Short mmCIF file of C-alpha atoms in Angstrom, two decimals:
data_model
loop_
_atom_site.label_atom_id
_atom_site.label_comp_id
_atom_site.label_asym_id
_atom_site.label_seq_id
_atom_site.Cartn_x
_atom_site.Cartn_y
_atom_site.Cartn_z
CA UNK A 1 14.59 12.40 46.45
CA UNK A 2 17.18 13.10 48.76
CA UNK A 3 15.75 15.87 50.10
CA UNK A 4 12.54 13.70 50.81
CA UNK A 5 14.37 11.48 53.00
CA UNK A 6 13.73 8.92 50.22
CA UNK A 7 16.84 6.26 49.82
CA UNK A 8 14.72 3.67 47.27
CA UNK A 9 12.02 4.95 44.59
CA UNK A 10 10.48 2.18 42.45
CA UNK A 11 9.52 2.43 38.99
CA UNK A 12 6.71 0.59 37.45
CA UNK A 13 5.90 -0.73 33.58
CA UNK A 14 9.11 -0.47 32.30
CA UNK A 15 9.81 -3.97 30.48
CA UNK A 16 13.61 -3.73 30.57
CA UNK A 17 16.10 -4.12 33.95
CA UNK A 18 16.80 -0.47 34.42
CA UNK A 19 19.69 1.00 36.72
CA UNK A 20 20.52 4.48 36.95
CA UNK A 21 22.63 5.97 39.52
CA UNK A 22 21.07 9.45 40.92
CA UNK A 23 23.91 10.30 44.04
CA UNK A 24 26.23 8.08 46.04
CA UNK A 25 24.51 5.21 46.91
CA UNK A 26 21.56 6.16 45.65
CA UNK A 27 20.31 4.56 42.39
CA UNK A 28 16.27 4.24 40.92
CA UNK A 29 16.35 0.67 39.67
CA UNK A 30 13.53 -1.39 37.98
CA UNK A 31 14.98 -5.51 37.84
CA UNK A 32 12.28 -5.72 34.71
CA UNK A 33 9.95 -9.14 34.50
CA UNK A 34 9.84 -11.15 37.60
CA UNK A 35 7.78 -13.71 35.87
CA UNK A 36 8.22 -15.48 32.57
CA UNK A 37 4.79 -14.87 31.32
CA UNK A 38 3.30 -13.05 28.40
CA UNK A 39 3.75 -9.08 29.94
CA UNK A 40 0.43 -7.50 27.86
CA UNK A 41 2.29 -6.03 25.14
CA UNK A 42 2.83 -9.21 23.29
CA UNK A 43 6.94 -9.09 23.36
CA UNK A 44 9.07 -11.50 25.25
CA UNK A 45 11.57 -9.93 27.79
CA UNK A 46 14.24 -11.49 30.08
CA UNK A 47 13.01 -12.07 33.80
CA UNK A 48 15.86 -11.27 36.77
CA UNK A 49 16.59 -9.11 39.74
CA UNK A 50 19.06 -6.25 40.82
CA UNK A 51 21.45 -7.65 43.10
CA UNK A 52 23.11 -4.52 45.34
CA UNK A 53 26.13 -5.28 47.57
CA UNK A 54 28.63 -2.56 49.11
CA UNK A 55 32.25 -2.73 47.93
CA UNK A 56 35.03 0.20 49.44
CA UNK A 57 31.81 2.10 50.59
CA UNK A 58 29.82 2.63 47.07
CA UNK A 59 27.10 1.03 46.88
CA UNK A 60 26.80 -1.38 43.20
CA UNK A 61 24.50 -2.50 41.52
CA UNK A 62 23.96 -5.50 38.74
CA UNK A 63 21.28 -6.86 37.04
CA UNK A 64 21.02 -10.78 37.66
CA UNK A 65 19.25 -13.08 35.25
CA UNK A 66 16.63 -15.97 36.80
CA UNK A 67 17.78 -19.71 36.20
CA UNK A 68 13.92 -20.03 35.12
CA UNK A 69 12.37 -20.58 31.75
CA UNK A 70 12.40 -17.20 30.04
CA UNK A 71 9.30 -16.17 27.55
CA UNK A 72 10.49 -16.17 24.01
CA UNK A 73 8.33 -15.19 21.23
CA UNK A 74 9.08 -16.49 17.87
CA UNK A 75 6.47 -15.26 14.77
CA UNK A 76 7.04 -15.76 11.08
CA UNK A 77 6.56 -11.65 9.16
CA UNK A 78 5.57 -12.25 5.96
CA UNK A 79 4.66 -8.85 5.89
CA UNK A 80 8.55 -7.53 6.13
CA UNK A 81 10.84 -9.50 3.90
CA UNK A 82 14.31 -9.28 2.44
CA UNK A 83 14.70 -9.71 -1.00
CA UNK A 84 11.43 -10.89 -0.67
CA UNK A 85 11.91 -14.33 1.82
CA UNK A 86 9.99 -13.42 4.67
CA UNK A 87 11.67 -12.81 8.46
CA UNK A 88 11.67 -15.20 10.89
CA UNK A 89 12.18 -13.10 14.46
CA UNK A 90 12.93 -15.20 17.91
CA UNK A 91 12.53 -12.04 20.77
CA UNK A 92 14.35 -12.73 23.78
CA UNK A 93 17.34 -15.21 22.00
CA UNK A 94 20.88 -15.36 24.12
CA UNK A 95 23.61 -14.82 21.90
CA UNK A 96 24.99 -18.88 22.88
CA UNK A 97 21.32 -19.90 21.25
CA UNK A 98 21.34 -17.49 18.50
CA UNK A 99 24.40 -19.17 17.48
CA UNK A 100 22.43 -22.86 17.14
CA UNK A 101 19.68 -20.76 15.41
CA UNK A 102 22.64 -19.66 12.70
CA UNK A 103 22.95 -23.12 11.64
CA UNK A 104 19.65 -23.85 10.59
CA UNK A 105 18.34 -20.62 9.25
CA UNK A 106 20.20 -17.44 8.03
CA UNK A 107 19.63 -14.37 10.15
CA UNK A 108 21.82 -12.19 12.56
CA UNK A 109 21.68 -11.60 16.16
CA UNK A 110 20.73 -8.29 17.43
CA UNK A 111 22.13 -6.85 21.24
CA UNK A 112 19.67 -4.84 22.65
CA UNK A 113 21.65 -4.42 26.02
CA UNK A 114 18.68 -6.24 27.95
CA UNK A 115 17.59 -8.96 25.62
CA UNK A 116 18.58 -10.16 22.04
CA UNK A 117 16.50 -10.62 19.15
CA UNK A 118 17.69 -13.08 16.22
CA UNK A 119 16.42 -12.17 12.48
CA UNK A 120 16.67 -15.00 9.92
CA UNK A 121 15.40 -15.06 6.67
CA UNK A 122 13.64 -17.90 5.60
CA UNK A 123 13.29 -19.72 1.90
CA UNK A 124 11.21 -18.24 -0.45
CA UNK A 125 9.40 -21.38 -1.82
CA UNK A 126 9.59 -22.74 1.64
CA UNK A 127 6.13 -24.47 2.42
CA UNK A 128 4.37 -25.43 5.58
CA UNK A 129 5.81 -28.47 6.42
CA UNK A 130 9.51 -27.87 5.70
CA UNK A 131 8.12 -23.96 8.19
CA UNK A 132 7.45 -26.91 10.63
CA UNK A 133 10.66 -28.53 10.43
CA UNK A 134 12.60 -25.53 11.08
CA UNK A 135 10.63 -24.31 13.74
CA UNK A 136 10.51 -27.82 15.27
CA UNK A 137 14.47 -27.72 15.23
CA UNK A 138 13.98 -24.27 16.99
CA UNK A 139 12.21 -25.29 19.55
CA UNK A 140 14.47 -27.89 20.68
CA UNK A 141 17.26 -25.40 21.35
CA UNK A 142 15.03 -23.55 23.78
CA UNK A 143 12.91 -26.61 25.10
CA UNK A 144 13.31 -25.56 28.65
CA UNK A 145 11.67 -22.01 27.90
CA UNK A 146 7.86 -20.73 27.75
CA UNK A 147 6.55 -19.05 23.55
CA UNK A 148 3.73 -16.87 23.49
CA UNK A 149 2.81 -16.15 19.98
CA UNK A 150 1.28 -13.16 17.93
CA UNK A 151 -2.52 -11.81 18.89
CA UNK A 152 -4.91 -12.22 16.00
CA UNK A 153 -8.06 -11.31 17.52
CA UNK A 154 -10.09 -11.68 14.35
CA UNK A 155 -9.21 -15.97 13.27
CA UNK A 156 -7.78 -17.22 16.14
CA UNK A 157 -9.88 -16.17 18.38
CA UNK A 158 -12.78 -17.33 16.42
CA UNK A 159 -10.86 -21.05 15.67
CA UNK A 160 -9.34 -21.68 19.63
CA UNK A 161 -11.65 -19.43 21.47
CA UNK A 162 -8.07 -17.35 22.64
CA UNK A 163 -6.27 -14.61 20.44
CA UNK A 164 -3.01 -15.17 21.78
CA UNK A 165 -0.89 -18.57 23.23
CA UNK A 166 1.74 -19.77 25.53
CA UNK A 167 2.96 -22.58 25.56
CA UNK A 168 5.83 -25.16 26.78
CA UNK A 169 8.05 -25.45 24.93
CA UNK A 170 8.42 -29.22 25.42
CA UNK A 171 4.64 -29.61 25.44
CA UNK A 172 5.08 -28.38 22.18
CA UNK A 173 7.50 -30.91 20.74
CA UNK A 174 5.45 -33.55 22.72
CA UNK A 175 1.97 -33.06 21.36
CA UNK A 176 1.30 -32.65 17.46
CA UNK A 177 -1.96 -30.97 18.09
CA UNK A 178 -0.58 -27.92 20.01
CA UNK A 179 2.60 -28.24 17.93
CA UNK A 180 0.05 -27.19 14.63
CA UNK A 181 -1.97 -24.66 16.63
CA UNK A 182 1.14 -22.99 17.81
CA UNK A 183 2.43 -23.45 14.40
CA UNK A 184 -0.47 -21.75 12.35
CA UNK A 185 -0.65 -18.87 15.12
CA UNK A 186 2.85 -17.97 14.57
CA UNK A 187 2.25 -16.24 11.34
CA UNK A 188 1.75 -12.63 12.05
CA UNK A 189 -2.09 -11.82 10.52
CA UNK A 190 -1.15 -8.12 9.89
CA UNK A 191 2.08 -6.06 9.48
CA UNK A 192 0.84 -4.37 13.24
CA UNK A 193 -0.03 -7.37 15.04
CA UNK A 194 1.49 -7.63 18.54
#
């Protein structure tokens, strides 16, 4: 790159904030999502920017988060369990929400460097209304953020016309109707559904 002339090189499709120093002062950096919007792979992923400033001569670099809604995505697996209670997984959790999470459902909180995931295990016998309690409760600790759910081309699409949602959050606990649509589409339809 040097050689080139070349002091910036941008990378595209790469879901996660990237920053990886190639010289002095010279770094190829991706900032990840600048949106917080379903990406096309059906994952949530924080949105942010690289923020550069000079200090003693060296050039640094950090990755910033956005003050903006983020996209979480939070899907019931009953096709993974332990000890046979199906997962609940929230994609794109902060550790400080994870921690509210912990007191309604048990799970763990995963660091993935760039975004954190939060696995809970939910009641065997649990049934569709005491589901919507819990996720109801779940919602509220991100109500200022954006959930797209699972695709399931084959019965959603055929029921709402869409395979996949997003929605508000606080739309969600506002409105009953979208609150059971986003409700029944959170259930993955098939151990590979996106």
């Amino acid at each position: 790159m040097q050689e080139l002339g070349f002091t910036y090189y941008a990378v595209g499709h790469i879901h996660k904030p990237v920053i990886e120093k190639v010289d002095r002062n010279m770094f190829v950096g991706r900032p990840g999502h600048l949106y917080s919007l379903w990406d096309g792979d059906g994952k949530a992923w924080p949105v942010g920017a690289i923020i550069g400033e000079f200090r003693n001569k060296e050039l640094k670099l950090s990755w910033l988060p956005f003050p903006v809604a983020q996209t979480v995505r939070l899907f019931i697996d009953p096709h993974n369990s332990v000890n046979n209670k199906p997962l609940i997984i929230i994609e794109n959790c902060s550790y400080e929400k994870s921690r509210s999470i912990s007191n309604l459902i048990e799970g763990k909180w995963i660091d993935q460097n760039y975004r954190g995931i939060f696995k809970g295990i939910l009641d065997q016998g649990m049934d569709y209304l005491e589901l919507g309690v819990i996720v109801e409760k779940i919602l509220h600790v991100f109500q200022d953020d954006i959930f797209v759910t699972p695709s399931d081309s084959k019965k959603m699409k055929k029921k709402y016309g869409y395979s996949r949602g997003v929605f508000n959050a606080k739309t969600l606990l506002s409105d009953p109707v979208i609150f059971e649509e986003f409700l029944e589409r959170i259930i993955k339809a098939s151990s590979k559904t996106q």
